[in-house]
């Protein structure tokens, strides 16, 4: 790597030009920059957790794991990257920024802002899930499953976006309505719900391949989590569509009540 990216705060475009990009066996391009607090082997293990069938939709992207990615001051849209972490710079950073430069679609992920392996992995896989949906959309079989669950009023959802758009789809005016016995559906909200639900499911599935975690760790106060059995049905379908790569295993374990 050139000397220029070793010191302080630099333009994201400079990192794109000068950082050494690696390609994981699944085909995903990624690079590590600065004091990002993660060992190369841990990053490689996380990136390689993306199933090959999903990675194929990400060929135009390169993921840059940096300490902090920030907006430049004074309203500029340029992205700055810090090679180290300080509380002051951390206040200016966000979880990720997308930067296009010289034909490269870069996704800069702030590893030091996220703090631990679980948070970093989830942020990465959420980005992967959204990128996949942007390119290839939502499989029809998943749409059928998720929408059937929604109409059955299964408890909770996988994210705030999925929760809000699902409610808007079924009750556009805050109240479920029917015409000739059939529910009135907001089709745009339905489409948003299905995209959110699928990208969430992709992220949670890949997270399960990368780290062991308890589903309750994803809990947020703004919305109720999707019921475990309903989530399990979604994840099993995703695993069938996108089998794990060699040396990765997908499994769902239910906690026994005492």
PDB file of C-alpha atoms in Angstrom:
ATOM      1  CA  UNK A   1       0.000   0.000   0.000  1.00  0.00           C
ATOM      2  CA  UNK A   2       1.297   3.433  -0.803  1.00  0.00           C
ATOM      3  CA  UNK A   3       2.645   5.651   1.949  1.00  0.00           C
ATOM      4  CA  UNK A   4      -0.159   8.173   1.615  1.00  0.00           C
ATOM      5  CA  UNK A   5      -2.826   5.945   3.171  1.00  0.00           C
ATOM      6  CA  UNK A   6      -0.790   5.192   6.300  1.00  0.00           C
ATOM      7  CA  UNK A   7      -1.371   8.473   8.073  1.00  0.00           C
ATOM      8  CA  UNK A   8      -4.437  10.182   9.510  1.00  0.00           C
ATOM      9  CA  UNK A   9      -7.554  10.962   7.513  1.00  0.00           C
ATOM     10  CA  UNK A  10      -7.644  10.441   3.750  1.00  0.00           C
ATOM     11  CA  UNK A  11     -10.155  10.554   0.925  1.00  0.00           C
ATOM     12  CA  UNK A  12     -12.036   7.310   0.343  1.00  0.00           C
ATOM     13  CA  UNK A  13     -11.066   7.625  -3.318  1.00  0.00           C
ATOM     14  CA  UNK A  14      -7.416   7.385  -2.299  1.00  0.00           C
ATOM     15  CA  UNK A  15      -8.072   4.166  -0.405  1.00  0.00           C
ATOM     16  CA  UNK A  16      -9.794   2.750  -3.487  1.00  0.00           C
ATOM     17  CA  UNK A  17      -6.772   3.640  -5.614  1.00  0.00           C
ATOM     18  CA  UNK A  18      -4.104   2.370  -3.246  1.00  0.00           C
ATOM     19  CA  UNK A  19      -5.465  -0.325  -0.916  1.00  0.00           C
ATOM     20  CA  UNK A  20      -4.563  -3.925  -1.723  1.00  0.00           C
ATOM     21  CA  UNK A  21      -7.778  -5.663  -2.769  1.00  0.00           C
ATOM     22  CA  UNK A  22      -8.152  -9.371  -2.135  1.00  0.00           C
ATOM     23  CA  UNK A  23     -10.665 -11.809  -3.573  1.00  0.00           C
ATOM     24  CA  UNK A  24     -12.231 -14.429  -1.325  1.00  0.00           C
ATOM     25  CA  UNK A  25     -12.796 -17.953  -2.713  1.00  0.00           C
ATOM     26  CA  UNK A  26     -16.480 -17.105  -3.201  1.00  0.00           C
ATOM     27  CA  UNK A  27     -15.473 -14.240  -5.526  1.00  0.00           C
ATOM     28  CA  UNK A  28     -16.126 -11.247  -3.245  1.00  0.00           C
ATOM     29  CA  UNK A  29     -13.563  -8.441  -3.446  1.00  0.00           C
ATOM     30  CA  UNK A  30     -12.534  -6.820  -0.169  1.00  0.00           C
ATOM     31  CA  UNK A  31      -9.732  -4.832   1.424  1.00  0.00           C
ATOM     32  CA  UNK A  32      -8.557  -4.013   4.936  1.00  0.00           C
ATOM     33  CA  UNK A  33      -7.257  -0.554   5.800  1.00  0.00           C
ATOM     34  CA  UNK A  34      -5.797   1.017   8.925  1.00  0.00           C
ATOM     35  CA  UNK A  35      -6.146  -0.067  12.541  1.00  0.00           C
ATOM     36  CA  UNK A  36      -9.526  -1.725  12.091  1.00  0.00           C
ATOM     37  CA  UNK A  37      -9.123  -4.040  15.107  1.00  0.00           C
ATOM     38  CA  UNK A  38      -9.845  -7.249  13.199  1.00  0.00           C
ATOM     39  CA  UNK A  39      -7.404  -9.979  12.193  1.00  0.00           C
ATOM     40  CA  UNK A  40      -7.149 -10.806   8.497  1.00  0.00           C
ATOM     41  CA  UNK A  41      -8.244 -14.390   9.128  1.00  0.00           C
ATOM     42  CA  UNK A  42     -11.428 -13.204  10.883  1.00  0.00           C
ATOM     43  CA  UNK A  43     -12.332 -10.879   8.022  1.00  0.00           C
ATOM     44  CA  UNK A  44     -11.665 -13.608   5.476  1.00  0.00           C
ATOM     45  CA  UNK A  45     -13.818 -16.075   7.413  1.00  0.00           C
ATOM     46  CA  UNK A  46     -16.669 -13.561   7.545  1.00  0.00           C
ATOM     47  CA  UNK A  47     -16.470 -12.579   3.863  1.00  0.00           C
ATOM     48  CA  UNK A  48     -16.267 -16.213   2.748  1.00  0.00           C
ATOM     49  CA  UNK A  49     -19.472 -16.972   4.692  1.00  0.00           C
ATOM     50  CA  UNK A  50     -21.436 -15.371   1.832  1.00  0.00           C
ATOM     51  CA  UNK A  51     -22.719 -18.337  -0.224  1.00  0.00           C
ATOM     52  CA  UNK A  52     -21.409 -18.475  -3.774  1.00  0.00           C
ATOM     53  CA  UNK A  53     -24.949 -18.224  -5.143  1.00  0.00           C
ATOM     54  CA  UNK A  54     -25.322 -14.860  -3.370  1.00  0.00           C
ATOM     55  CA  UNK A  55     -21.785 -13.616  -4.018  1.00  0.00           C
ATOM     56  CA  UNK A  56     -22.343 -13.864  -7.767  1.00  0.00           C
ATOM     57  CA  UNK A  57     -24.647 -10.832  -7.578  1.00  0.00           C
ATOM     58  CA  UNK A  58     -21.939  -8.709  -5.922  1.00  0.00           C
ATOM     59  CA  UNK A  59     -19.235  -8.809  -8.598  1.00  0.00           C
ATOM     60  CA  UNK A  60     -19.346  -5.059  -9.125  1.00  0.00           C
ATOM     61  CA  UNK A  61     -18.671  -4.234  -5.463  1.00  0.00           C
ATOM     62  CA  UNK A  62     -15.573  -4.072  -3.283  1.00  0.00           C
ATOM     63  CA  UNK A  63     -15.922  -4.006   0.493  1.00  0.00           C
ATOM     64  CA  UNK A  64     -13.447  -1.864   2.426  1.00  0.00           C
ATOM     65  CA  UNK A  65     -13.122  -2.575   6.137  1.00  0.00           C
ATOM     66  CA  UNK A  66     -11.813   0.658   7.654  1.00  0.00           C
ATOM     67  CA  UNK A  67     -11.659   2.057  11.206  1.00  0.00           C
ATOM     68  CA  UNK A  68     -14.028   4.959  10.443  1.00  0.00           C
ATOM     69  CA  UNK A  69     -15.835   6.247   7.349  1.00  0.00           C
ATOM     70  CA  UNK A  70     -17.051   9.852   7.560  1.00  0.00           C
ATOM     71  CA  UNK A  71     -18.581  12.690   5.595  1.00  0.00           C
ATOM     72  CA  UNK A  72     -16.283  15.582   4.872  1.00  0.00           C
ATOM     73  CA  UNK A  73     -17.109  18.752   6.768  1.00  0.00           C
ATOM     74  CA  UNK A  74     -18.956  21.773   5.385  1.00  0.00           C
ATOM     75  CA  UNK A  75     -21.615  19.882   3.511  1.00  0.00           C
ATOM     76  CA  UNK A  76     -19.340  18.123   1.037  1.00  0.00           C
ATOM     77  CA  UNK A  77     -20.513  14.740  -0.207  1.00  0.00           C
ATOM     78  CA  UNK A  78     -16.955  13.433  -0.343  1.00  0.00           C
ATOM     79  CA  UNK A  79     -16.209  10.556   2.014  1.00  0.00           C
ATOM     80  CA  UNK A  80     -13.231  10.622   4.356  1.00  0.00           C
ATOM     81  CA  UNK A  81     -11.647   7.585   5.957  1.00  0.00           C
ATOM     82  CA  UNK A  82      -9.623   7.561   9.170  1.00  0.00           C
ATOM     83  CA  UNK A  83      -6.811   5.039   9.599  1.00  0.00           C
ATOM     84  CA  UNK A  84      -7.293   5.104  13.390  1.00  0.00           C
ATOM     85  CA  UNK A  85     -10.070   5.569  15.928  1.00  0.00           C
ATOM     86  CA  UNK A  86     -10.618   8.557  18.203  1.00  0.00           C
ATOM     87  CA  UNK A  87     -13.835   9.491  20.042  1.00  0.00           C
ATOM     88  CA  UNK A  88     -13.928  12.820  18.176  1.00  0.00           C
ATOM     89  CA  UNK A  89     -13.725  11.172  14.761  1.00  0.00           C
ATOM     90  CA  UNK A  90     -16.127   8.470  15.894  1.00  0.00           C
ATOM     91  CA  UNK A  91     -18.771  11.151  16.458  1.00  0.00           C
ATOM     92  CA  UNK A  92     -18.500  12.052  12.758  1.00  0.00           C
ATOM     93  CA  UNK A  93     -18.600   8.489  11.428  1.00  0.00           C
ATOM     94  CA  UNK A  94     -21.461   6.261  10.287  1.00  0.00           C
ATOM     95  CA  UNK A  95     -21.716   2.492   9.986  1.00  0.00           C
ATOM     96  CA  UNK A  96     -21.084   2.442   6.249  1.00  0.00           C
ATOM     97  CA  UNK A  97     -20.770   4.671   3.201  1.00  0.00           C
ATOM     98  CA  UNK A  98     -21.029   3.838  -0.497  1.00  0.00           C
ATOM     99  CA  UNK A  99     -18.385   5.408  -2.720  1.00  0.00           C
ATOM    100  CA  UNK A 100     -18.039   5.057  -6.497  1.00  0.00           C
ATOM    101  CA  UNK A 101     -14.661   5.954  -7.970  1.00  0.00           C
ATOM    102  CA  UNK A 102     -12.877   5.072 -11.183  1.00  0.00           C
ATOM    103  CA  UNK A 103     -15.273   2.233 -12.019  1.00  0.00           C
ATOM    104  CA  UNK A 104     -15.218   0.748  -8.504  1.00  0.00           C
ATOM    105  CA  UNK A 105     -18.364   0.505  -6.353  1.00  0.00           C
ATOM    106  CA  UNK A 106     -16.851   0.685  -2.889  1.00  0.00           C
ATOM    107  CA  UNK A 107     -18.696  -0.067   0.349  1.00  0.00           C
ATOM    108  CA  UNK A 108     -16.774   1.369   3.311  1.00  0.00           C
ATOM    109  CA  UNK A 109     -17.666  -0.279   6.622  1.00  0.00           C
ATOM    110  CA  UNK A 110     -16.604   1.381   9.899  1.00  0.00           C
ATOM    111  CA  UNK A 111     -15.242  -1.508  11.947  1.00  0.00           C
ATOM    112  CA  UNK A 112     -14.292   0.561  15.010  1.00  0.00           C
ATOM    113  CA  UNK A 113     -17.707   2.201  15.177  1.00  0.00           C
ATOM    114  CA  UNK A 114     -19.395  -1.205  15.215  1.00  0.00           C
ATOM    115  CA  UNK A 115     -17.134  -2.448  17.973  1.00  0.00           C
ATOM    116  CA  UNK A 116     -17.348  -6.246  17.944  1.00  0.00           C
ATOM    117  CA  UNK A 117     -17.410  -9.182  15.558  1.00  0.00           C
ATOM    118  CA  UNK A 118     -21.161  -9.717  15.851  1.00  0.00           C
ATOM    119  CA  UNK A 119     -22.036  -6.106  14.990  1.00  0.00           C
ATOM    120  CA  UNK A 120     -19.502  -5.961  12.156  1.00  0.00           C
ATOM    121  CA  UNK A 121     -20.747  -9.209  10.627  1.00  0.00           C
ATOM    122  CA  UNK A 122     -24.383  -8.114  10.809  1.00  0.00           C
ATOM    123  CA  UNK A 123     -23.614  -4.753   9.186  1.00  0.00           C
ATOM    124  CA  UNK A 124     -21.696  -6.489   6.394  1.00  0.00           C
ATOM    125  CA  UNK A 125     -24.390  -9.083   5.748  1.00  0.00           C
ATOM    126  CA  UNK A 126     -27.159  -6.467   5.779  1.00  0.00           C
ATOM    127  CA  UNK A 127     -25.258  -4.642   3.039  1.00  0.00           C
ATOM    128  CA  UNK A 128     -24.870  -7.890   1.116  1.00  0.00           C
ATOM    129  CA  UNK A 129     -28.583  -8.638   1.455  1.00  0.00           C
ATOM    130  CA  UNK A 130     -29.672  -5.247   0.139  1.00  0.00           C
ATOM    131  CA  UNK A 131     -27.156  -5.409  -2.708  1.00  0.00           C
ATOM    132  CA  UNK A 132     -28.467  -8.828  -3.761  1.00  0.00           C
ATOM    133  CA  UNK A 133     -32.077  -7.596  -3.791  1.00  0.00           C
ATOM    134  CA  UNK A 134     -31.076  -4.530  -5.831  1.00  0.00           C
ATOM    135  CA  UNK A 135     -29.608  -6.808  -8.506  1.00  0.00           C
ATOM    136  CA  UNK A 136     -31.829  -9.891  -8.543  1.00  0.00           C
ATOM    137  CA  UNK A 137     -34.927  -9.021  -6.547  1.00  0.00           C
ATOM    138  CA  UNK A 138     -36.912 -11.360  -4.289  1.00  0.00           C
ATOM    139  CA  UNK A 139     -37.525 -15.024  -5.201  1.00  0.00           C
ATOM    140  CA  UNK A 140     -41.194 -15.782  -5.741  1.00  0.00           C
ATOM    141  CA  UNK A 141     -41.177 -18.680  -3.276  1.00  0.00           C
ATOM    142  CA  UNK A 142     -39.988 -16.343  -0.529  1.00  0.00           C
ATOM    143  CA  UNK A 143     -42.621 -13.761  -1.437  1.00  0.00           C
ATOM    144  CA  UNK A 144     -45.315 -16.412  -1.080  1.00  0.00           C
ATOM    145  CA  UNK A 145     -44.039 -17.554   2.316  1.00  0.00           C
ATOM    146  CA  UNK A 146     -43.526 -14.097   3.840  1.00  0.00           C
ATOM    147  CA  UNK A 147     -46.828 -12.728   2.553  1.00  0.00           C
ATOM    148  CA  UNK A 148     -48.744 -15.761   3.813  1.00  0.00           C
ATOM    149  CA  UNK A 149     -47.212 -15.162   7.237  1.00  0.00           C
ATOM    150  CA  UNK A 150     -48.129 -11.489   7.111  1.00  0.00           C
ATOM    151  CA  UNK A 151     -51.763 -12.213   6.193  1.00  0.00           C
ATOM    152  CA  UNK A 152     -51.873 -14.758   9.034  1.00  0.00           C
ATOM    153  CA  UNK A 153     -50.818 -11.938  11.388  1.00  0.00           C
ATOM    154  CA  UNK A 154     -47.697 -13.744  12.563  1.00  0.00           C
ATOM    155  CA  UNK A 155     -46.148 -11.778  15.409  1.00  0.00           C
ATOM    156  CA  UNK A 156     -43.334  -9.318  14.749  1.00  0.00           C
ATOM    157  CA  UNK A 157     -40.847  -8.760  11.944  1.00  0.00           C
ATOM    158  CA  UNK A 158     -37.138  -8.831  11.169  1.00  0.00           C
ATOM    159  CA  UNK A 159     -36.493  -5.070  11.064  1.00  0.00           C
ATOM    160  CA  UNK A 160     -38.154  -1.702  11.543  1.00  0.00           C
ATOM    161  CA  UNK A 161     -38.514  -1.276   7.767  1.00  0.00           C
ATOM    162  CA  UNK A 162     -40.147  -4.689   7.371  1.00  0.00           C
ATOM    163  CA  UNK A 163     -42.463  -4.067  10.320  1.00  0.00           C
ATOM    164  CA  UNK A 164     -43.634  -0.648   9.145  1.00  0.00           C
ATOM    165  CA  UNK A 165     -44.078  -1.558   5.471  1.00  0.00           C
ATOM    166  CA  UNK A 166     -45.939  -4.755   6.347  1.00  0.00           C
ATOM    167  CA  UNK A 167     -48.399  -2.804   8.495  1.00  0.00           C
ATOM    168  CA  UNK A 168     -48.835  -0.195   5.774  1.00  0.00           C
ATOM    169  CA  UNK A 169     -49.443  -2.880   3.161  1.00  0.00           C
ATOM    170  CA  UNK A 170     -52.242  -4.550   5.098  1.00  0.00           C
ATOM    171  CA  UNK A 171     -53.706  -1.436   6.717  1.00  0.00           C
ATOM    172  CA  UNK A 172     -52.895   1.528   4.427  1.00  0.00           C
ATOM    173  CA  UNK A 173     -54.976   3.958   6.492  1.00  0.00           C
ATOM    174  CA  UNK A 174     -54.096   2.509   9.862  1.00  0.00           C
ATOM    175  CA  UNK A 175     -57.031   0.123   9.693  1.00  0.00           C
ATOM    176  CA  UNK A 176     -57.443  -3.103   7.752  1.00  0.00           C
ATOM    177  CA  UNK A 177     -60.149  -2.698   5.106  1.00  0.00           C
ATOM    178  CA  UNK A 178     -61.920  -5.170   2.859  1.00  0.00           C
ATOM    179  CA  UNK A 179     -63.781  -4.948  -0.430  1.00  0.00           C
ATOM    180  CA  UNK A 180     -66.015  -7.888  -1.353  1.00  0.00           C
ATOM    181  CA  UNK A 181     -64.464  -9.828   1.510  1.00  0.00           C
ATOM    182  CA  UNK A 182     -60.899  -9.330   0.295  1.00  0.00           C
ATOM    183  CA  UNK A 183     -58.321  -7.179   2.121  1.00  0.00           C
ATOM    184  CA  UNK A 184     -57.307  -3.887   0.525  1.00  0.00           C
ATOM    185  CA  UNK A 185     -53.561  -4.052  -0.062  1.00  0.00           C
ATOM    186  CA  UNK A 186     -51.120  -1.199  -0.662  1.00  0.00           C
ATOM    187  CA  UNK A 187     -49.028  -2.828  -3.391  1.00  0.00           C
ATOM    188  CA  UNK A 188     -46.054  -0.479  -3.059  1.00  0.00           C
ATOM    189  CA  UNK A 189     -45.845  -1.062   0.688  1.00  0.00           C
ATOM    190  CA  UNK A 190     -46.201  -4.798   0.059  1.00  0.00           C
ATOM    191  CA  UNK A 191     -43.264  -4.726  -2.355  1.00  0.00           C
ATOM    192  CA  UNK A 192     -41.186  -2.765   0.175  1.00  0.00           C
ATOM    193  CA  UNK A 193     -42.096  -5.263   2.885  1.00  0.00           C
ATOM    194  CA  UNK A 194     -41.089  -8.269   0.803  1.00  0.00           C
ATOM    195  CA  UNK A 195     -37.769  -6.675  -0.173  1.00  0.00           C
ATOM    196  CA  UNK A 196     -36.983  -5.762   3.429  1.00  0.00           C
ATOM    197  CA  UNK A 197     -38.041  -9.154   4.773  1.00  0.00           C
ATOM    198  CA  UNK A 198     -35.924 -10.989   2.217  1.00  0.00           C
ATOM    199  CA  UNK A 199     -32.789  -8.869   2.637  1.00  0.00           C
ATOM    200  CA  UNK A 200     -33.177  -9.231   6.423  1.00  0.00           C
ATOM    201  CA  UNK A 201     -33.498 -12.995   6.096  1.00  0.00           C
ATOM    202  CA  UNK A 202     -30.405 -13.152   3.890  1.00  0.00           C
ATOM    203  CA  UNK A 203     -28.470 -11.156   6.494  1.00  0.00           C
ATOM    204  CA  UNK A 204     -29.611 -13.275   9.456  1.00  0.00           C
ATOM    205  CA  UNK A 205     -28.918 -16.495   7.536  1.00  0.00           C
ATOM    206  CA  UNK A 206     -25.376 -15.423   6.655  1.00  0.00           C
ATOM    207  CA  UNK A 207     -24.820 -14.188  10.208  1.00  0.00           C
ATOM    208  CA  UNK A 208     -25.707 -17.676  11.448  1.00  0.00           C
ATOM    209  CA  UNK A 209     -23.052 -19.124   9.138  1.00  0.00           C
ATOM    210  CA  UNK A 210     -20.412 -16.721  10.430  1.00  0.00           C
ATOM    211  CA  UNK A 211     -21.009 -16.583  14.197  1.00  0.00           C
ATOM    212  CA  UNK A 212     -23.039 -18.386  16.852  1.00  0.00           C
ATOM    213  CA  UNK A 213     -25.666 -16.048  18.248  1.00  0.00           C
ATOM    214  CA  UNK A 214     -28.922 -15.975  20.121  1.00  0.00           C
ATOM    215  CA  UNK A 215     -31.850 -14.652  18.075  1.00  0.00           C
ATOM    216  CA  UNK A 216     -32.813 -12.385  20.979  1.00  0.00           C
ATOM    217  CA  UNK A 217     -29.577 -10.443  20.395  1.00  0.00           C
ATOM    218  CA  UNK A 218     -31.288  -8.872  17.379  1.00  0.00           C
ATOM    219  CA  UNK A 219     -34.080  -7.457  19.548  1.00  0.00           C
ATOM    220  CA  UNK A 220     -34.871  -3.746  19.262  1.00  0.00           C
ATOM    221  CA  UNK A 221     -37.332  -1.664  21.218  1.00  0.00           C
ATOM    222  CA  UNK A 222     -39.067  -0.088  18.219  1.00  0.00           C
ATOM    223  CA  UNK A 223     -40.725  -3.271  16.967  1.00  0.00           C
ATOM    224  CA  UNK A 224     -41.359  -6.886  18.070  1.00  0.00           C
ATOM    225  CA  UNK A 225     -39.088  -9.565  16.626  1.00  0.00           C
ATOM    226  CA  UNK A 226     -40.601 -12.033  14.195  1.00  0.00           C
ATOM    227  CA  UNK A 227     -41.834 -15.161  15.952  1.00  0.00           C
ATOM    228  CA  UNK A 228     -39.004 -17.762  16.043  1.00  0.00           C
ATOM    229  CA  UNK A 229     -40.930 -20.473  14.170  1.00  0.00           C
ATOM    230  CA  UNK A 230     -41.829 -18.052  11.379  1.00  0.00           C
ATOM    231  CA  UNK A 231     -38.218 -16.880  11.109  1.00  0.00           C
ATOM    232  CA  UNK A 232     -37.031 -20.498  11.047  1.00  0.00           C
ATOM    233  CA  UNK A 233     -39.310 -21.180   8.073  1.00  0.00           C
ATOM    234  CA  UNK A 234     -37.848 -18.183   6.216  1.00  0.00           C
ATOM    235  CA  UNK A 235     -34.254 -19.161   7.018  1.00  0.00           C
ATOM    236  CA  UNK A 236     -34.727 -22.784   5.961  1.00  0.00           C
ATOM    237  CA  UNK A 237     -36.067 -21.575   2.629  1.00  0.00           C
ATOM    238  CA  UNK A 238     -33.123 -19.186   2.193  1.00  0.00           C
ATOM    239  CA  UNK A 239     -30.686 -22.005   3.052  1.00  0.00           C
ATOM    240  CA  UNK A 240     -32.351 -24.202   0.424  1.00  0.00           C
ATOM    241  CA  UNK A 241     -32.044 -21.462  -2.195  1.00  0.00           C
ATOM    242  CA  UNK A 242     -28.450 -20.550  -1.233  1.00  0.00           C
ATOM    243  CA  UNK A 243     -26.656 -23.533   0.332  1.00  0.00           C
ATOM    244  CA  UNK A 244     -23.667 -22.798   2.605  1.00  0.00           C
ATOM    245  CA  UNK A 245     -20.163 -22.882   1.184  1.00  0.00           C
ATOM    246  CA  UNK A 246     -17.825 -25.747   2.158  1.00  0.00           C
ATOM    247  CA  UNK A 247     -16.705 -25.563   5.819  1.00  0.00           C
ATOM    248  CA  UNK A 248     -19.799 -23.580   6.825  1.00  0.00           C
ATOM    249  CA  UNK A 249     -22.876 -25.060   8.471  1.00  0.00           C
ATOM    250  CA  UNK A 250     -26.443 -23.844   8.841  1.00  0.00           C
ATOM    251  CA  UNK A 251     -28.451 -25.009  11.844  1.00  0.00           C
ATOM    252  CA  UNK A 252     -31.289 -23.765  14.026  1.00  0.00           C
ATOM    253  CA  UNK A 253     -31.297 -24.729  17.687  1.00  0.00           C
ATOM    254  CA  UNK A 254     -34.245 -24.026  19.944  1.00  0.00           C
ATOM    255  CA  UNK A 255     -33.643 -23.244  23.597  1.00  0.00           C
ATOM    256  CA  UNK A 256     -35.381 -25.664  25.928  1.00  0.00           C
ATOM    257  CA  UNK A 257     -37.498 -24.078  28.608  1.00  0.00           C
ATOM    258  CA  UNK A 258     -36.657 -25.111  32.166  1.00  0.00           C
TER     259      UNK A 258
END
